[in-house]
């Protein structure tokens, strides 16, 4: 027999059973990245997140790590459309026809829609506007109603923030809010070209459907809002502190809207040198 004491053997065995320091650091980083992504990142986006933290791993290794740590994405739920397209107001033609990847710069095409969020005080209606180029939510508004003023407020915010040039395509569904005389007059005032989805075809406004799904599965469905004010604050935080600034998008090479836009601006500056 080897000349090893019983206590020495058990100390050696305990050391073998403990994870290596680098393994502990990796698992800590993975959990932090999972939380930072609000439990929405699958293997590909987690891989990018960890690579930026100094952990270069294959996709299969990332999948094994997620399984070992029990990291799973939050599940999405279905939600109901809010806008009413049963009206006799003028309808704009569908200029996009589901071509969502043709933009080459910010403020060329905006898509917009309305959804609602439950609170103990009643519904909170949310209107948002999404820039197709960088996926940034450029404008939004939240009210206890979904009259035309709601979408008008979102548009004013977007214009004030972005200052788009005339000719921007503004795409929405056929809801009466977007087809109203007042809203169409606003679009004309800002030099925007109206575009509308076909009746009952949610795929014609897929980018907005995708945003609503992200908002609800990653934030709203995991909260209980006692007041509309509480819901407003939480949705504001999601858009400004996470979606626009941190959340990685596969369509943006796993960058956030803010980082993607910054890279675009930097490229323009380099081309002028």
Short mmCIF file of C-alpha atoms in Angstrom, two decimals:
data_model
loop_
_atom_site.label_atom_id
_atom_site.label_comp_id
_atom_site.label_asym_id
_atom_site.label_seq_id
_atom_site.Cartn_x
_atom_site.Cartn_y
_atom_site.Cartn_z
CA UNK A 1 0.00 0.00 0.00
CA UNK A 2 1.06 3.59 -0.62
CA UNK A 3 2.28 5.43 2.45
CA UNK A 4 -0.60 7.94 2.62
CA UNK A 5 -2.40 8.92 5.82
CA UNK A 6 -6.17 8.74 6.00
CA UNK A 7 -6.45 12.51 6.61
CA UNK A 8 -4.11 13.26 3.70
CA UNK A 9 -6.18 11.08 1.38
CA UNK A 10 -9.42 12.85 2.28
CA UNK A 11 -7.84 16.28 1.79
CA UNK A 12 -6.66 15.19 -1.67
CA UNK A 13 -10.12 13.83 -2.49
CA UNK A 14 -11.80 17.07 -1.40
CA UNK A 15 -9.47 19.09 -3.62
CA UNK A 16 -10.32 16.87 -6.60
CA UNK A 17 -14.03 17.35 -6.05
CA UNK A 18 -13.80 21.14 -5.95
CA UNK A 19 -14.12 22.95 -9.28
CA UNK A 20 -11.00 24.66 -10.55
CA UNK A 21 -10.83 28.43 -9.95
CA UNK A 22 -11.17 29.15 -13.67
CA UNK A 23 -14.29 26.95 -13.81
CA UNK A 24 -15.84 28.86 -10.92
CA UNK A 25 -15.03 32.15 -12.66
CA UNK A 26 -16.56 30.94 -15.92
CA UNK A 27 -19.75 29.77 -14.24
CA UNK A 28 -20.02 33.06 -12.35
CA UNK A 29 -19.55 34.97 -15.61
CA UNK A 30 -22.16 32.83 -17.36
CA UNK A 31 -24.72 33.42 -14.63
CA UNK A 32 -23.97 37.15 -14.68
CA UNK A 33 -24.35 37.28 -18.48
CA UNK A 34 -27.62 35.34 -18.24
CA UNK A 35 -28.97 37.83 -15.69
CA UNK A 36 -27.65 40.82 -17.64
CA UNK A 37 -29.56 39.55 -20.67
CA UNK A 38 -32.70 39.28 -18.51
CA UNK A 39 -32.76 35.52 -19.08
CA UNK A 40 -33.42 36.04 -22.79
CA UNK A 41 -30.11 34.93 -24.32
CA UNK A 42 -29.83 31.59 -26.08
CA UNK A 43 -26.49 29.87 -26.78
CA UNK A 44 -25.41 32.18 -29.62
CA UNK A 45 -25.92 35.46 -27.80
CA UNK A 46 -24.49 34.03 -24.58
CA UNK A 47 -21.42 32.94 -26.58
CA UNK A 48 -20.89 36.53 -27.77
CA UNK A 49 -21.45 37.92 -24.27
CA UNK A 50 -18.90 35.55 -22.72
CA UNK A 51 -16.38 36.20 -25.50
CA UNK A 52 -16.47 39.90 -24.63
CA UNK A 53 -15.81 38.91 -21.02
CA UNK A 54 -12.71 36.97 -22.08
CA UNK A 55 -14.15 33.45 -22.33
CA UNK A 56 -13.82 32.08 -25.86
CA UNK A 57 -15.85 28.88 -26.21
CA UNK A 58 -17.46 26.81 -28.94
CA UNK A 59 -21.21 26.81 -29.33
CA UNK A 60 -21.44 23.19 -28.18
CA UNK A 61 -19.46 24.05 -25.04
CA UNK A 62 -21.83 26.95 -24.38
CA UNK A 63 -24.80 24.60 -24.70
CA UNK A 64 -23.25 22.17 -22.20
CA UNK A 65 -22.50 25.03 -19.82
CA UNK A 66 -26.10 26.30 -20.00
CA UNK A 67 -27.42 22.80 -19.35
CA UNK A 68 -25.07 22.28 -16.41
CA UNK A 69 -26.04 25.58 -14.80
CA UNK A 70 -29.73 25.25 -15.63
CA UNK A 71 -29.80 28.49 -17.64
CA UNK A 72 -33.00 28.70 -19.68
CA UNK A 73 -34.70 31.47 -21.61
CA UNK A 74 -37.96 32.85 -20.35
CA UNK A 75 -40.93 31.60 -22.34
CA UNK A 76 -43.10 33.94 -24.41
CA UNK A 77 -46.86 34.07 -24.24
CA UNK A 78 -49.35 35.03 -26.87
CA UNK A 79 -50.90 38.49 -26.81
CA UNK A 80 -53.90 40.08 -28.45
CA UNK A 81 -53.92 42.74 -31.16
CA UNK A 82 -55.40 46.06 -30.06
CA UNK A 83 -55.91 48.25 -33.13
CA UNK A 84 -59.22 48.25 -35.00
CA UNK A 85 -59.01 48.08 -38.81
CA UNK A 86 -62.79 48.00 -39.32
CA UNK A 87 -63.33 51.58 -40.44
CA UNK A 88 -63.87 53.63 -43.59
CA UNK A 89 -60.77 55.83 -43.25
CA UNK A 90 -58.20 56.04 -46.08
CA UNK A 91 -55.64 53.21 -46.20
CA UNK A 92 -52.05 53.71 -47.35
CA UNK A 93 -50.42 51.14 -49.67
CA UNK A 94 -48.06 48.52 -48.29
CA UNK A 95 -44.67 49.88 -49.37
CA UNK A 96 -42.59 47.36 -47.43
CA UNK A 97 -44.25 44.08 -48.45
CA UNK A 98 -42.28 42.33 -45.68
CA UNK A 99 -38.91 43.64 -46.93
CA UNK A 100 -37.50 44.59 -43.56
CA UNK A 101 -33.77 44.41 -44.30
CA UNK A 102 -33.38 46.98 -47.07
CA UNK A 103 -32.32 49.97 -44.94
CA UNK A 104 -28.76 51.31 -45.14
CA UNK A 105 -28.90 54.01 -42.44
CA UNK A 106 -31.01 55.12 -39.47
CA UNK A 107 -34.31 56.94 -39.99
CA UNK A 108 -35.16 55.48 -43.39
CA UNK A 109 -38.01 53.20 -42.25
CA UNK A 110 -39.92 53.24 -38.97
CA UNK A 111 -42.48 50.63 -37.97
CA UNK A 112 -45.03 51.19 -35.23
CA UNK A 113 -47.84 49.49 -33.32
CA UNK A 114 -49.90 49.48 -30.10
CA UNK A 115 -50.15 46.86 -27.37
CA UNK A 116 -51.51 46.80 -23.83
CA UNK A 117 -50.36 45.73 -20.38
CA UNK A 118 -52.55 44.65 -17.46
CA UNK A 119 -52.44 46.48 -14.12
CA UNK A 120 -54.70 46.40 -11.06
CA UNK A 121 -55.99 49.82 -12.15
CA UNK A 122 -56.87 48.60 -15.65
CA UNK A 123 -55.12 48.45 -19.00
CA UNK A 124 -52.04 50.51 -19.83
CA UNK A 125 -51.78 51.04 -23.60
CA UNK A 126 -48.32 51.32 -25.12
CA UNK A 127 -47.42 52.72 -28.55
CA UNK A 128 -43.86 52.32 -29.81
CA UNK A 129 -41.86 53.14 -32.94
CA UNK A 130 -38.97 50.95 -34.09
CA UNK A 131 -36.19 51.95 -36.51
CA UNK A 132 -35.65 49.03 -38.89
CA UNK A 133 -31.95 49.82 -39.41
CA UNK A 134 -30.71 49.52 -35.84
CA UNK A 135 -33.78 48.08 -34.04
CA UNK A 136 -33.82 51.09 -31.70
CA UNK A 137 -37.12 52.09 -30.14
CA UNK A 138 -37.02 55.74 -31.15
CA UNK A 139 -40.33 56.81 -29.65
CA UNK A 140 -43.04 55.54 -27.35
CA UNK A 141 -46.02 56.67 -25.30
CA UNK A 142 -48.14 55.09 -22.56
CA UNK A 143 -51.70 56.06 -21.60
CA UNK A 144 -54.92 54.64 -20.12
CA UNK A 145 -56.53 54.84 -23.58
CA UNK A 146 -55.58 54.06 -27.18
CA UNK A 147 -56.98 57.10 -28.94
CA UNK A 148 -55.04 58.87 -31.67
CA UNK A 149 -53.27 61.03 -29.06
CA UNK A 150 -51.38 57.93 -27.90
CA UNK A 151 -49.70 57.22 -31.24
CA UNK A 152 -49.28 60.94 -31.86
CA UNK A 153 -47.25 61.31 -28.66
CA UNK A 154 -44.98 58.43 -29.69
CA UNK A 155 -44.41 60.03 -33.09
CA UNK A 156 -43.59 63.43 -31.58
CA UNK A 157 -41.03 61.81 -29.29
CA UNK A 158 -39.39 59.95 -32.17
CA UNK A 159 -39.17 63.08 -34.32
CA UNK A 160 -37.79 65.16 -31.46
CA UNK A 161 -35.11 62.55 -30.73
CA UNK A 162 -34.10 61.58 -34.25
CA UNK A 163 -34.82 64.63 -36.45
CA UNK A 164 -35.40 62.47 -39.56
CA UNK A 165 -35.12 63.89 -43.06
CA UNK A 166 -38.20 64.02 -45.32
CA UNK A 167 -38.99 60.81 -47.16
CA UNK A 168 -38.91 58.44 -44.19
CA UNK A 169 -41.33 55.51 -44.62
CA UNK A 170 -43.70 55.15 -41.66
CA UNK A 171 -45.25 51.67 -41.56
CA UNK A 172 -48.16 50.63 -39.34
CA UNK A 173 -51.18 48.37 -39.39
CA UNK A 174 -54.57 49.66 -40.56
CA UNK A 175 -55.71 50.75 -37.11
CA UNK A 176 -58.04 53.73 -36.95
CA UNK A 177 -55.47 55.63 -34.89
CA UNK A 178 -52.94 55.50 -37.73
CA UNK A 179 -55.53 56.09 -40.46
CA UNK A 180 -57.09 59.09 -38.71
CA UNK A 181 -57.02 62.50 -40.36
CA UNK A 182 -55.02 64.02 -37.50
CA UNK A 183 -52.28 61.41 -37.62
CA UNK A 184 -52.00 61.45 -41.41
CA UNK A 185 -51.70 65.22 -41.19
CA UNK A 186 -48.84 64.77 -38.73
CA UNK A 187 -47.02 62.44 -41.13
CA UNK A 188 -47.40 65.01 -43.90
CA UNK A 189 -46.10 67.74 -41.60
CA UNK A 190 -42.94 65.71 -40.94
CA UNK A 191 -42.48 64.76 -44.59
CA UNK A 192 -43.09 61.07 -43.95
CA UNK A 193 -44.54 58.55 -46.38
CA UNK A 194 -47.30 56.34 -44.94
CA UNK A 195 -47.30 52.57 -45.46
CA UNK A 196 -49.80 50.09 -44.00
CA UNK A 197 -50.04 46.33 -43.60
CA UNK A 198 -52.59 44.21 -45.36
CA UNK A 199 -55.76 43.51 -43.39
CA UNK A 200 -55.20 40.96 -40.63
CA UNK A 201 -51.65 40.07 -41.71
CA UNK A 202 -49.39 40.28 -38.64
CA UNK A 203 -46.35 39.26 -40.71
CA UNK A 204 -46.51 42.59 -42.53
CA UNK A 205 -45.41 44.25 -39.29
CA UNK A 206 -43.24 41.43 -37.96
CA UNK A 207 -40.53 43.66 -36.42
CA UNK A 208 -43.05 45.27 -34.09
CA UNK A 209 -44.59 41.90 -33.23
CA UNK A 210 -41.06 40.77 -32.35
CA UNK A 211 -40.48 43.76 -30.09
CA UNK A 212 -43.75 43.27 -28.24
CA UNK A 213 -42.90 39.61 -27.73
CA UNK A 214 -39.48 40.54 -26.32
CA UNK A 215 -40.94 43.18 -24.00
CA UNK A 216 -43.58 40.84 -22.65
CA UNK A 217 -41.64 37.60 -22.34
CA UNK A 218 -38.52 39.26 -20.92
CA UNK A 219 -40.19 41.74 -18.58
CA UNK A 220 -43.95 42.27 -18.40
CA UNK A 221 -45.10 38.69 -17.86
CA UNK A 222 -42.80 38.34 -14.87
CA UNK A 223 -44.24 41.33 -13.01
CA UNK A 224 -47.46 42.17 -11.20
CA UNK A 225 -48.29 45.83 -11.71
CA UNK A 226 -50.51 47.35 -9.05
CA UNK A 227 -50.67 50.72 -10.77
CA UNK A 228 -50.25 52.10 -14.27
CA UNK A 229 -47.44 54.30 -12.95
CA UNK A 230 -45.56 51.20 -11.84
CA UNK A 231 -45.99 49.61 -15.26
CA UNK A 232 -44.90 52.82 -17.01
CA UNK A 233 -41.71 52.98 -14.97
CA UNK A 234 -40.90 49.33 -15.59
CA UNK A 235 -41.47 49.54 -19.35
CA UNK A 236 -39.44 52.76 -19.54
CA UNK A 237 -36.59 50.98 -17.75
CA UNK A 238 -36.80 48.00 -20.11
CA UNK A 239 -36.60 50.18 -23.23
CA UNK A 240 -34.00 52.70 -22.08
CA UNK A 241 -31.83 50.62 -19.73
CA UNK A 242 -31.94 47.30 -21.55
CA UNK A 243 -33.48 46.98 -25.01
CA UNK A 244 -31.88 50.00 -26.68
CA UNK A 245 -28.59 49.88 -24.81
CA UNK A 246 -27.72 46.32 -23.77
CA UNK A 247 -29.90 43.65 -25.39
CA UNK A 248 -28.11 41.81 -28.17
CA UNK A 249 -29.90 41.22 -31.48
CA UNK A 250 -28.94 38.39 -33.80
CA UNK A 251 -29.88 40.57 -36.78
CA UNK A 252 -27.32 43.16 -35.60
CA UNK A 253 -24.44 40.68 -35.41
CA UNK A 254 -25.29 40.15 -31.74
CA UNK A 255 -24.83 43.84 -30.90
CA UNK A 256 -27.20 46.14 -29.07
CA UNK A 257 -28.94 48.92 -31.03
CA UNK A 258 -26.72 51.49 -29.32
CA UNK A 259 -23.48 49.64 -30.14
CA UNK A 260 -24.58 48.90 -33.70
CA UNK A 261 -25.41 52.54 -34.29
CA UNK A 262 -22.12 53.69 -32.76
CA UNK A 263 -20.21 51.33 -35.06
CA UNK A 264 -22.13 52.68 -38.06
CA UNK A 265 -21.31 56.29 -37.14
CA UNK A 266 -17.65 55.39 -36.60
CA UNK A 267 -17.52 53.78 -40.05
CA UNK A 268 -18.91 56.95 -41.62
CA UNK A 269 -16.25 59.02 -39.85
CA UNK A 270 -13.48 56.70 -41.06
CA UNK A 271 -14.72 56.96 -44.64
CA UNK A 272 -14.45 60.76 -44.48
CA UNK A 273 -10.82 60.68 -43.34
#
